[in-house]
Coordinates of C-alpha atoms in Angstrom, one line a residue:
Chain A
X71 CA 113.4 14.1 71.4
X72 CA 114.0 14.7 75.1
X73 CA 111.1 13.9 77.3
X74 CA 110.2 16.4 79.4
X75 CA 111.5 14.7 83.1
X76 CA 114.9 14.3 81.5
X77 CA 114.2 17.9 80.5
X78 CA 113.8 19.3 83.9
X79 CA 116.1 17.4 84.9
X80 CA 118.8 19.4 82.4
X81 CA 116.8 22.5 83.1
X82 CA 117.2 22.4 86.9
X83 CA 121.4 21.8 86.2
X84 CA 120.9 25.1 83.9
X85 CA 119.5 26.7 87.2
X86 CA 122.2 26.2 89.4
X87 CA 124.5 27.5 86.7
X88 CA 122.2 30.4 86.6
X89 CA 122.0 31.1 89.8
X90 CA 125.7 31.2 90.0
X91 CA 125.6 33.5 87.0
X92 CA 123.1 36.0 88.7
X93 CA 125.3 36.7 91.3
X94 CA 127.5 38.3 89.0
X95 CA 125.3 39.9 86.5
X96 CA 122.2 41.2 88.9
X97 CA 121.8 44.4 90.0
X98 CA 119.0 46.1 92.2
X99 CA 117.3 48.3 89.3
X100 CA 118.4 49.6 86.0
X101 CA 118.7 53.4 85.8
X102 CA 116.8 53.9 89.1
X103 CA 118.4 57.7 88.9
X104 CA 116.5 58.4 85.6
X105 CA 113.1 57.9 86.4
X106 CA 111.7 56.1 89.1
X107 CA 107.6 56.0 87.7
X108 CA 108.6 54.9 84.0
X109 CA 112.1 53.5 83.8
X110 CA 112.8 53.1 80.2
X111 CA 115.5 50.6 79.0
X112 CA 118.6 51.2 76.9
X113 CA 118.2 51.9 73.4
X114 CA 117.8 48.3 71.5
X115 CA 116.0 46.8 74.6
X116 CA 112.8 45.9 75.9
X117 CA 111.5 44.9 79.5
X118 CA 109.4 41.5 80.2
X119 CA 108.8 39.9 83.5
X120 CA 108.6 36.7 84.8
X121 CA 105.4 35.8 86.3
X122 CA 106.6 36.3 89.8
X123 CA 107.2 39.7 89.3
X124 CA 110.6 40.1 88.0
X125 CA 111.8 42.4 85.7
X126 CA 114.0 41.9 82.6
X127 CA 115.4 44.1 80.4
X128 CA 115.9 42.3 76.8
X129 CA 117.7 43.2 73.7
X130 CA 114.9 43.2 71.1
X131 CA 116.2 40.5 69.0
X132 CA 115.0 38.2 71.0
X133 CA 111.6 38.9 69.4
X134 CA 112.3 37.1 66.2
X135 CA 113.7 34.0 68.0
X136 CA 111.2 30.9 68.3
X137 CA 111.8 30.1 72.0
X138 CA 110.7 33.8 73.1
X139 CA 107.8 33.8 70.8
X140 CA 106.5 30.9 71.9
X141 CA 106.8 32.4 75.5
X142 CA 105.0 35.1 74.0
X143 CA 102.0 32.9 72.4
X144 CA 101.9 31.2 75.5
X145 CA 101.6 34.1 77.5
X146 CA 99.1 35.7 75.2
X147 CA 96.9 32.6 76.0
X148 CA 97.8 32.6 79.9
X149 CA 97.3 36.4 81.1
X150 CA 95.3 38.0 77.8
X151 CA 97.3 40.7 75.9
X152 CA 98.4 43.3 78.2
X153 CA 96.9 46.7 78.5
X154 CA 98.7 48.1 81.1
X155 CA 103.0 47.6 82.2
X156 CA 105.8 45.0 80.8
X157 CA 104.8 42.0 78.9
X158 CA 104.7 39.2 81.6
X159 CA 105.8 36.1 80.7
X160 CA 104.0 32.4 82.2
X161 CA 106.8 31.6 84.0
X162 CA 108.8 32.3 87.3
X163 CA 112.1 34.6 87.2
X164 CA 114.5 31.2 87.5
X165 CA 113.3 29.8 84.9
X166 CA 113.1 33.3 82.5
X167 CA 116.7 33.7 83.5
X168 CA 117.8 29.7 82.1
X169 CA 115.4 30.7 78.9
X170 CA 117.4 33.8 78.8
X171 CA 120.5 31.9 79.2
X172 CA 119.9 30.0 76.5
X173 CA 119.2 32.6 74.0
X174 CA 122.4 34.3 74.6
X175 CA 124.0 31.8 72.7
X176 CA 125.9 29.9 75.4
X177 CA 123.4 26.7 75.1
X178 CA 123.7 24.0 72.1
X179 CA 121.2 24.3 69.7
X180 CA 120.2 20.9 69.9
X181 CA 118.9 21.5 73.6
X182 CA 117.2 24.8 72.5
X183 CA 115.2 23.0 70.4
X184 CA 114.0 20.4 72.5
X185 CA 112.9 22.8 75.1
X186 CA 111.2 24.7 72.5
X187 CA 109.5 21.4 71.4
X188 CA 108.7 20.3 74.8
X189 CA 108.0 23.9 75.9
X190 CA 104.3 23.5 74.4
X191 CA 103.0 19.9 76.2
X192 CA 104.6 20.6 79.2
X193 CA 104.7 24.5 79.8
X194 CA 102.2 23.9 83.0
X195 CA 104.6 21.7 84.3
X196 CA 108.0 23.0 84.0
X197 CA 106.1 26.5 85.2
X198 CA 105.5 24.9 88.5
X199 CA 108.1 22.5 89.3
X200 CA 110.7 25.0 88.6
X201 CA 108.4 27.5 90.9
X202 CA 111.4 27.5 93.7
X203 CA 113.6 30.0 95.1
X204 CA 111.5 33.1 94.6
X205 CA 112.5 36.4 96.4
X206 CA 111.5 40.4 95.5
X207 CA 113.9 41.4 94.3
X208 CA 114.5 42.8 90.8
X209 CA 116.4 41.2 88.7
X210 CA 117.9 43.0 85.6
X211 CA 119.9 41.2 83.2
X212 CA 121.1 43.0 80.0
X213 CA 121.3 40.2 77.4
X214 CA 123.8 41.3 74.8
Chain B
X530 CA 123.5 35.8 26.5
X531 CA 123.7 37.8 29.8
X532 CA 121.2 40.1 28.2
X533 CA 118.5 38.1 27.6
X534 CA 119.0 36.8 31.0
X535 CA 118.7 40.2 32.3
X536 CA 115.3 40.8 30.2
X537 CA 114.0 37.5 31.7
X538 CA 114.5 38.4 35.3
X539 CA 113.2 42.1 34.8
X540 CA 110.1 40.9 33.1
X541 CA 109.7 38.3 36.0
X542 CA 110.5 40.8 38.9
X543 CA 108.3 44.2 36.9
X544 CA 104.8 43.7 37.4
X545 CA 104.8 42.5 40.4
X546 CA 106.7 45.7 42.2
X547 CA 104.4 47.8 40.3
X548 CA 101.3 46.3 41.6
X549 CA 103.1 46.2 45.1
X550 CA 103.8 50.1 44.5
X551 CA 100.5 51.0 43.4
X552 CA 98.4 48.6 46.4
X553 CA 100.9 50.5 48.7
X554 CA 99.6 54.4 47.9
X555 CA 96.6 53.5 46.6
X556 CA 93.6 56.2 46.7
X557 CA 96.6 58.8 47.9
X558 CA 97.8 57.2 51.4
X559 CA 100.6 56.6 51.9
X560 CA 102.8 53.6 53.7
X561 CA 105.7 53.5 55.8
X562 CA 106.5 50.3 57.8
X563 CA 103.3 48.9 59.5
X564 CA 101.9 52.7 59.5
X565 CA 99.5 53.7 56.6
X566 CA 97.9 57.4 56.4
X567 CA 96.5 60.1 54.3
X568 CA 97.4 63.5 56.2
X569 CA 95.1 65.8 54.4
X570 CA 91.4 65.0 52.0
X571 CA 88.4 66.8 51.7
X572 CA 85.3 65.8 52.4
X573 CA 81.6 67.1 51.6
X574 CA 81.3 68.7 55.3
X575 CA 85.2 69.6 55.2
X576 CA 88.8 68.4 55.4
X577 CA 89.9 64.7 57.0
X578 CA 92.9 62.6 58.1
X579 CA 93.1 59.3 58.0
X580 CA 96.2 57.3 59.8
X581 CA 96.6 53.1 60.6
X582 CA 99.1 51.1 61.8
X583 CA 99.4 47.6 61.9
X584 CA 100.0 45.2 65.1
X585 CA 98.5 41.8 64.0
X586 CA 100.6 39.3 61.6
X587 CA 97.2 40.4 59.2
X588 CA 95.5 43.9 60.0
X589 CA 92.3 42.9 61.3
X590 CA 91.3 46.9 61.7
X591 CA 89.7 47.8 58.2
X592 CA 88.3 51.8 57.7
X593 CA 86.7 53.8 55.3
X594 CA 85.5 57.2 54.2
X595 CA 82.9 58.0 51.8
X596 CA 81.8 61.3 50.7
X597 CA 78.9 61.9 48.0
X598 CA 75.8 60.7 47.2
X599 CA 74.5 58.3 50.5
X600 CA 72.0 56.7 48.2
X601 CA 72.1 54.4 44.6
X602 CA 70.5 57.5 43.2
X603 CA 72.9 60.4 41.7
X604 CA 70.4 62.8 43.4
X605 CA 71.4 61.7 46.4
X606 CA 71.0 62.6 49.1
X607 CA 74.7 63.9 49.9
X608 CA 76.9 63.9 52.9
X609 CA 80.0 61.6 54.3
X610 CA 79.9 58.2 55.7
X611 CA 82.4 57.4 58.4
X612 CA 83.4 53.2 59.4
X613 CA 85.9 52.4 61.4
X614 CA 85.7 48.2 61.8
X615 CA 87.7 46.1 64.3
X616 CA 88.3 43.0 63.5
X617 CA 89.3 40.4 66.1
X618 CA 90.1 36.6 65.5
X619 CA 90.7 37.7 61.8
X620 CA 90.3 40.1 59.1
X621 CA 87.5 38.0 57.7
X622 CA 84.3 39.8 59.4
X623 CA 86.2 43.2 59.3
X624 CA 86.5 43.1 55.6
X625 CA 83.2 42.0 54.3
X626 CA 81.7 45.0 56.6
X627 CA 84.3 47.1 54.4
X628 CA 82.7 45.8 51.4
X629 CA 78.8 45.4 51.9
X630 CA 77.6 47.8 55.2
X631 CA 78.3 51.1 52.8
X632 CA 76.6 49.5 49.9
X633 CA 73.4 48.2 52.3
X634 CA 73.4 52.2 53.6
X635 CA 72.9 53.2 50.2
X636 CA 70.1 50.9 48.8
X637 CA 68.1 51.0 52.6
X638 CA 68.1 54.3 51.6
X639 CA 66.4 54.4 48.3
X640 CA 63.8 52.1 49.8
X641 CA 62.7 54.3 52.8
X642 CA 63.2 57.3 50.3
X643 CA 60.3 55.6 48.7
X644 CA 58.1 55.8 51.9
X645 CA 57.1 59.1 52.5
X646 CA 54.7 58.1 55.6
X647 CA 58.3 58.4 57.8
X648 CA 59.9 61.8 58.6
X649 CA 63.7 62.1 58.0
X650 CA 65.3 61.4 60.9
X651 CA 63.4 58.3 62.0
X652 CA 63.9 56.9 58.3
X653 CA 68.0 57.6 58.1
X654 CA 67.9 55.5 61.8
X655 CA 66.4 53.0 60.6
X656 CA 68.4 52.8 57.6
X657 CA 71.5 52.2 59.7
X658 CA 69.7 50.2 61.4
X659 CA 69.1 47.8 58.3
X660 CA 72.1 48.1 56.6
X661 CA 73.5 47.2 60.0
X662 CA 71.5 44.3 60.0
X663 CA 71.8 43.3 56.4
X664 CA 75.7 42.9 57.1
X665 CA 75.5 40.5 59.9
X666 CA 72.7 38.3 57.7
X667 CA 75.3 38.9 54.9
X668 CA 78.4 37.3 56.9
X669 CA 75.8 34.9 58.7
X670 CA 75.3 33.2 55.3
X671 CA 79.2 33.9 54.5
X672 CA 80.3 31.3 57.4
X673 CA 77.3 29.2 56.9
X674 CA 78.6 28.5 53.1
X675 CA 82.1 28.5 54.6
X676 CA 81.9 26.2 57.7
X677 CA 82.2 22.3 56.3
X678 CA 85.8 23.6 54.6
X679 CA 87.1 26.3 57.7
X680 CA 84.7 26.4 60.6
X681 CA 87.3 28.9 62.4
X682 CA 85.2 31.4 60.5
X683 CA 82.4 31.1 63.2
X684 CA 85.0 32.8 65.9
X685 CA 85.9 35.9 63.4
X686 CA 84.0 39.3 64.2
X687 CA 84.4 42.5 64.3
X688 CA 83.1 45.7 66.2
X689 CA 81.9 48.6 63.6
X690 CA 81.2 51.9 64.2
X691 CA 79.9 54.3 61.7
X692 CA 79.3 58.1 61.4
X693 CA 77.1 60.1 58.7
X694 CA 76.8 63.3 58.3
X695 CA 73.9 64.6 56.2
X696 CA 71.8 67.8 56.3
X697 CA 74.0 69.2 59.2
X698 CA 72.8 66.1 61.1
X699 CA 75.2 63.6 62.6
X700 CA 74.3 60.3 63.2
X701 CA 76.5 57.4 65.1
X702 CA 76.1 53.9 65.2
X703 CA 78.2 51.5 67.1
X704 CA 78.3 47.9 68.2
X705 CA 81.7 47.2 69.9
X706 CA 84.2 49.4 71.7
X707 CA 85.6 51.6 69.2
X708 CA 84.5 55.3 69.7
X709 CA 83.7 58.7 68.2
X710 CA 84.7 62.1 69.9
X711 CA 83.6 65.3 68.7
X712 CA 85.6 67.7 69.6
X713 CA 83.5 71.3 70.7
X714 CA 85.0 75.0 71.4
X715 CA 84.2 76.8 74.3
X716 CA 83.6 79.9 73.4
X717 CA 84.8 82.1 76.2
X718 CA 88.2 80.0 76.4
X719 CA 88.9 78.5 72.9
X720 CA 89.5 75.5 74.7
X721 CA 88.1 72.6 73.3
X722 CA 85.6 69.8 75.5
X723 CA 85.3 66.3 74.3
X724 CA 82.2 64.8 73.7
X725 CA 82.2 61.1 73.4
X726 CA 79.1 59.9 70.8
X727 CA 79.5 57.0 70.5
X728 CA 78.2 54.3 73.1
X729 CA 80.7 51.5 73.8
X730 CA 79.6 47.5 74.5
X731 CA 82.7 46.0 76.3
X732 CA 82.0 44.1 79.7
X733 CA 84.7 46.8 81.4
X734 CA 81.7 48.9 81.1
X735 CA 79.4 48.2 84.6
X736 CA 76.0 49.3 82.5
X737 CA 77.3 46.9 79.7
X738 CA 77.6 44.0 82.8
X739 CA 74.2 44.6 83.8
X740 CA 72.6 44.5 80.9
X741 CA 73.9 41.2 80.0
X742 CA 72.8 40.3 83.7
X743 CA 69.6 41.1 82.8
X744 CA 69.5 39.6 79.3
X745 CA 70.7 36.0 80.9
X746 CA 69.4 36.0 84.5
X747 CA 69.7 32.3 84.9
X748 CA 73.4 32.5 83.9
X749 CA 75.6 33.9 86.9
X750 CA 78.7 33.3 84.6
X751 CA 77.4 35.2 81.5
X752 CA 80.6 37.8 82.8
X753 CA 83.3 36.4 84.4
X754 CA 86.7 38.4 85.3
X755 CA 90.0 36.8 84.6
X756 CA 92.8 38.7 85.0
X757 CA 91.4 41.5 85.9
X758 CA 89.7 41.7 82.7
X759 CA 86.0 41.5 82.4
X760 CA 85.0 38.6 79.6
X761 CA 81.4 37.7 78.3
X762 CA 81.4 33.7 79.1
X763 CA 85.6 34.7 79.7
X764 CA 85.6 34.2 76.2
X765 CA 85.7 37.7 74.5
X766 CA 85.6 41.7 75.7
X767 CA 82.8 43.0 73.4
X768 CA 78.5 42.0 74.7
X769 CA 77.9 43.1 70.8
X770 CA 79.8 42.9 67.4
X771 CA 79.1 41.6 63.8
X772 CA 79.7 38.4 63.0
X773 CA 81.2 35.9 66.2
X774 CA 78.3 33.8 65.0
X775 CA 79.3 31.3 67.5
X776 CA 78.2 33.1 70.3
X777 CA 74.8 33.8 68.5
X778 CA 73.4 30.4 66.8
X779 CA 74.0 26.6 68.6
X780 CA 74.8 25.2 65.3
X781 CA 78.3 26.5 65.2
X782 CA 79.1 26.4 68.6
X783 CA 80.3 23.0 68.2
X784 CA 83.5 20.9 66.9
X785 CA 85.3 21.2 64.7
X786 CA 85.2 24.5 66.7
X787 CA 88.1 24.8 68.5
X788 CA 87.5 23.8 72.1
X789 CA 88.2 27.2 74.0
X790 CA 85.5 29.0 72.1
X791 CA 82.8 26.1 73.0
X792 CA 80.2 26.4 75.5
X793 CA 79.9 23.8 78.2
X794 CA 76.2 24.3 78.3
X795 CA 74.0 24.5 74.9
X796 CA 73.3 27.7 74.1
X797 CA 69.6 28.6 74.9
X798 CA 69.4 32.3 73.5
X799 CA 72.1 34.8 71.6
X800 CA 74.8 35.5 73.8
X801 CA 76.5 38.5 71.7
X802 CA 73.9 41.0 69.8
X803 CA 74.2 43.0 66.9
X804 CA 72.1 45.5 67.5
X805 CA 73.6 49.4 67.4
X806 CA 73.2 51.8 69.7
X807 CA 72.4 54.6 67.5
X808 CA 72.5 58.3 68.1
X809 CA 72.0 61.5 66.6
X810 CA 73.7 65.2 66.7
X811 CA 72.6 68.6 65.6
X812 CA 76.2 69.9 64.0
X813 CA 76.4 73.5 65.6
X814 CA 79.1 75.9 64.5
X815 CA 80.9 75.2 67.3
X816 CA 81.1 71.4 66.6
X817 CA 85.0 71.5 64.8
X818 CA 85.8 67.8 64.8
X819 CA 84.9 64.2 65.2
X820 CA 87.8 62.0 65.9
X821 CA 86.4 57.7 65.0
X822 CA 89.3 55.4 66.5
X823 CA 89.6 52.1 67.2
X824 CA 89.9 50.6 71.0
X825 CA 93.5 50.5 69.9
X826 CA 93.8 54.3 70.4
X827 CA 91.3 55.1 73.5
X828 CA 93.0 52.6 75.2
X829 CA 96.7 54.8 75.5
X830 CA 95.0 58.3 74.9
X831 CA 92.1 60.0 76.7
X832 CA 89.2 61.9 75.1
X833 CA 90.7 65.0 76.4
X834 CA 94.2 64.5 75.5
X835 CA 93.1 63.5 71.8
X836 CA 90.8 66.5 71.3
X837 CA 94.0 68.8 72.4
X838 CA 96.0 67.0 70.1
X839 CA 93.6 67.8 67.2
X840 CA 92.9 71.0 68.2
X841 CA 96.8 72.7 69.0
X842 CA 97.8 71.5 65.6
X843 CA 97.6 71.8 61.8
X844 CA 94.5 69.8 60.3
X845 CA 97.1 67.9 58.5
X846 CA 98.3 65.0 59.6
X847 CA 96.4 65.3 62.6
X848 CA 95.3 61.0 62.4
X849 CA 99.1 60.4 62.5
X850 CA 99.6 63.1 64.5
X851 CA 97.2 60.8 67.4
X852 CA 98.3 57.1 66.3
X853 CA 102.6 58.6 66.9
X854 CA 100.9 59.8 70.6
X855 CA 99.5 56.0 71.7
X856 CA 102.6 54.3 69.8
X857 CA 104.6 57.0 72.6
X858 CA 102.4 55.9 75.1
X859 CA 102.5 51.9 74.5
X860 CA 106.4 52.1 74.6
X861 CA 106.4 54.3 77.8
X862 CA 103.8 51.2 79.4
X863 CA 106.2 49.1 78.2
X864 CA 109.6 50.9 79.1
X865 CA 111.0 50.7 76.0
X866 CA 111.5 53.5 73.3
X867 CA 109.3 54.9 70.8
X868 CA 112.1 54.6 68.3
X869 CA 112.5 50.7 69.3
X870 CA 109.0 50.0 69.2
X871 CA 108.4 51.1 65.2
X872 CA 111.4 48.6 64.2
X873 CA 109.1 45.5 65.9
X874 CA 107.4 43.6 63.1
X875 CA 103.6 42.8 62.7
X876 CA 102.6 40.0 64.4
X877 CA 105.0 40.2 67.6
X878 CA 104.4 44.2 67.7
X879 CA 100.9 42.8 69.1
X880 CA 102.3 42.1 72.6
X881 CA 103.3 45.9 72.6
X882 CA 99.8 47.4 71.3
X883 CA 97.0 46.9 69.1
X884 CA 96.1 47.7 65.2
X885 CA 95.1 51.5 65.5
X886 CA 93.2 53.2 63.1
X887 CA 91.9 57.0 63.5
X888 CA 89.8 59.2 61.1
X889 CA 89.6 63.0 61.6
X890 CA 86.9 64.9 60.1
X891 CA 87.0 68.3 60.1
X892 CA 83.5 70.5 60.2
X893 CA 83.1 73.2 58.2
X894 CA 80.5 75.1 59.5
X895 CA 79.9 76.6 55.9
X896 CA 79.7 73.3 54.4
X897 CA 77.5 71.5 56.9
X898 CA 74.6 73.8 57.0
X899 CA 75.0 73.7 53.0
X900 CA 71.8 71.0 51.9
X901 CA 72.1 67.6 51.3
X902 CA 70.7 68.2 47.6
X903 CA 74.1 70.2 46.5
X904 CA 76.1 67.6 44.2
X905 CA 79.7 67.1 45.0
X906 CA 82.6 64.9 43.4
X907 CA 82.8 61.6 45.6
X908 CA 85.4 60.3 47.0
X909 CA 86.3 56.8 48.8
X910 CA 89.5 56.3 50.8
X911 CA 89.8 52.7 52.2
X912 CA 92.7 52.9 55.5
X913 CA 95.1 50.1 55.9
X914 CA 98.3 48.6 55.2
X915 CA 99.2 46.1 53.0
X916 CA 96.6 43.5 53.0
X917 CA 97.5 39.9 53.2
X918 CA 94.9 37.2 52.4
X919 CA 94.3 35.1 55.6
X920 CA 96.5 32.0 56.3
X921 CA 99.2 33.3 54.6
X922 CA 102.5 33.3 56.3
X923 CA 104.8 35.6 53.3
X924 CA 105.2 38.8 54.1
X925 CA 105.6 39.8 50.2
X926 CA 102.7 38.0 48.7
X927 CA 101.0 40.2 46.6
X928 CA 97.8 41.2 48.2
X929 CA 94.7 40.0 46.6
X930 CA 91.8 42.3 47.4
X931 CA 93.1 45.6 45.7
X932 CA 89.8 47.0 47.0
X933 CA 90.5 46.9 50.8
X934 CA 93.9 48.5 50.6

């Protein structure tokens, strides 16, 4: 298994892939023209966002795969179920985006695993020391 | 060869899709997906609906409906009991007060019956107030036989509200946050004014806040807020509820408990109670409806906007008609479809709302000023899905308390 500092460590690589990526596949809000009180996403998708605010619009298979539930588990002990608004997940919009990344399909599943095995003793951590880079603005990926 | 084969795996495969069948539409409801209803019944006092739909990997919200004779006499006397119960930390607490709280109704009953120094109405508050309190000794003695093997049973309870209607009288009892709305014409208009019976005990509630205050004034973290919801020692929503029996004796607030539902200071009096605030209604003919729901519902819909629901419509279907209009509302908080919402499966759909269950019952003003003493067929429906035994992980098992489906 991969200790979590060698884990960051792959994670923060991820991010500056990521980043890279989000140039590309960011855009300022997702059918904005619709309805600007309750957007709604596309048919098959859901919204989260990250704990800074962010918001993410995710197919809804990502529901039955272990990494996103434990995100959910984890955020259910965090924040409380939510009454009100998106599910918001415990952790900032660069690191949601690499988790995101991953379950696209482009990431081994070896590494997937660890994460999701170190994911649970070192949540707290990787939440905070991948806290960097944070800025308003929304962030929609569509995860197909 | 192949044949016997064939015989083999049909005689394997038979009885246990016929029992699945029959669990699934038992006492006429039906089930589709994670929802569960009965669109149309009668009851002594008039029609009802029933509807429920499942959020938690097992459905902690457990309902019932009786109608006939409230006592362990024949001779009744005769009317319809009511009980919606939410369950949270399991279905354990939910489902014993689905087995026993009807049963403790009935023989309270016969006893005060006896007693003919009380008038009516004090003696059928009191016996709610028993059988009430005959539950949560009941489930006390439950965990206290289970603890050694599964002390987790300490953190199960459950919120229970119940309605009776008897001799055009109707009485509520409640500890928890589920509610009951009647729902009263106006005569000039038609329109139709909700009238919430039911009081609620969840620390949102300011009065609910004080009274705790007051009941723990050396405790300035009895209520704490964390984020931005109000939690009695930040540990749970509800100041009163059946069971939780870790947040009423010492003895089990202690390991092998797990450690986020342990006190850091002992425990010097009962922090949750489970006493009901109980209150009573004179059913006029302008009294149509009581809707009983779960917190699950009140928290998408408003009292108003399920008494119009009720009212613009056809009695039928009119539960389903209520749990559709949150599962619309929980997928417009969460910006998703409706459509996408129903294909999430139990368990996970808990991020997107809670188990709902409603009951509708319909007044007939004919049959509600008819006396208690006028025999009837009875009737029991029992709401809810398919019901798994806890700590069990299959989705198919075959469920094991045929009673509570």
């Amino acid at each position: 298994m991969i200790n979590p500092k060698r884990l960051i460590e792959i994670a923060r690589k991820w991010q500056e892939n990521v980043a890279y990526k989000r140039r590309r596949i960011s855009f300022p809000r997702a059918r904005s023209d619709v309805n600007l009180h309750y957007p709604v996403a596309n048919k098959g998708h859901f919204v989260v966002q990250s704990s800074d605010h962010k918001r993410f619009v995710v197919p809804l298979k990502y529901l039955s795969k272990n990494l996103f539930k434990e995100l959910l588990r984890m955020s259910e002990e965090e924040f409380g179920l939510p009454s009100k608004g998106p599910i918001t997940l415990p952790c900032d919009n660069i690191f949601l985006e690499y988790i995101i990344s991953l379950l696209q399909g482009s990431v081994s599943e070896d590494l997937e695993e660890a994460l999701l095995t170190s994911m649970t003793t070192c949540h707290n951590l990787a939440s905070s020391s991948l806290g960097f880079g944070q800025s308003h603005q929304q962030t929609i990926i569509y995860g197909f | 060869m192949l044949t016997e084969l064939m015989n083999f795996l049909r005689a394997c495969f038979r009885p246990r899709s016929e029992h699945f069948v029959r669990t699934g539409s038992d006492a006429g409801g039906r089930q589709d997906g994670l929802l569960w209803y009965k669109d149309s019944g009668q009851h002594l006092n008039g029609e009802f609906s029933m509807a429920v739909v499942q959020a938690n990997n097992l459905l902690e919200d457990q309902s019932q409906l009786e109608s006939g004779s409230l006592s362990l006499h024949e001779s009744g006397p005769y009317g319809t009991f009511v009980g919606v119960y939410d369950g949270h930390g399991g279905p354990e607490t939910s489902r014993y007060i689905n087995d026993h709280l009807f049963h403790h109704l009935k023989s309270k009953w016969i006893l005060l019956l006896q007693d003919l120094l009380l008038e009516q109405q004090t003696m059928s508050i009191d016996v709610i107030r028993k059988a009430f309190q005959a539950t949560e000794d009941g489930f006390l003695s439950l965990v206290t036989k289970q603890w050694s093997m599964k002390p987790q049973i300490a953190a199960v309870g459950s919120c229970c509200l119940v309605g009776v209607i008897c001799n055009a009288t109707l009485y509520i009892a409640n500890v928890g946050d589920s509610r009951a709305v009647l729902g009263r014409v106006v005569n000039a208009t038609g329109e139709v004014l909700p009238i919430q019976l039911s009081t609620e005990h969840n620390a949102a509630i300011e009065s609910v806040r004080q009274e705790l205050h007051s009941l723990h004034p050396d405790d300035s973290q009895i209520v704490v807020l964390k984020h931005n919801v109000w939690r009695v020692k930040g540990i749970i929503q509800v100041s009163r509820s059946i069971g939780d029996v870790y947040l009423k004796r010492a003895e089990f607030n202690r390991e092998p408990l797990y450690a986020k539902f342990r006190l850091r200071e002992p425990m010097k009096r009962p922090i949750l109670s489970s006493e009901p605030s109980i209150s009573v209604h004179h059913l006029q003919p302008y009294d149509l409806f009581v809707i009983f729901a779960s917190d699950g519902l009140w928290e998408h819909l408003s009292n108003q906007e399920a008494v119009d629901i009720v009212q613009n419509h056809p009695h039928s279907g009119s539960a389903r008609r209520l749990v559709k209009a949150a599962l619309q509302e929980a997928a417009k908080k969460r910006e998703m479809r409706y459509s996408d919402l129903k294909k999430i499966d139990r368990g996970v759909r808990r991020h997107f709302h809670d188990d709902i269950t409603v009951i509708v019952v319909f007044l007939d003003s004919n049959l509600v000023s008819r006396a208690s003493s006028v025999r009837c067929p009875s009737i029991s429906v029992r709401g809810g899905g398919v019901n798994l035994p806890p700590n069990t992980l299959a989705p198919c098992t075959t469920p094991t308390e045929s009673g509570n489906t």
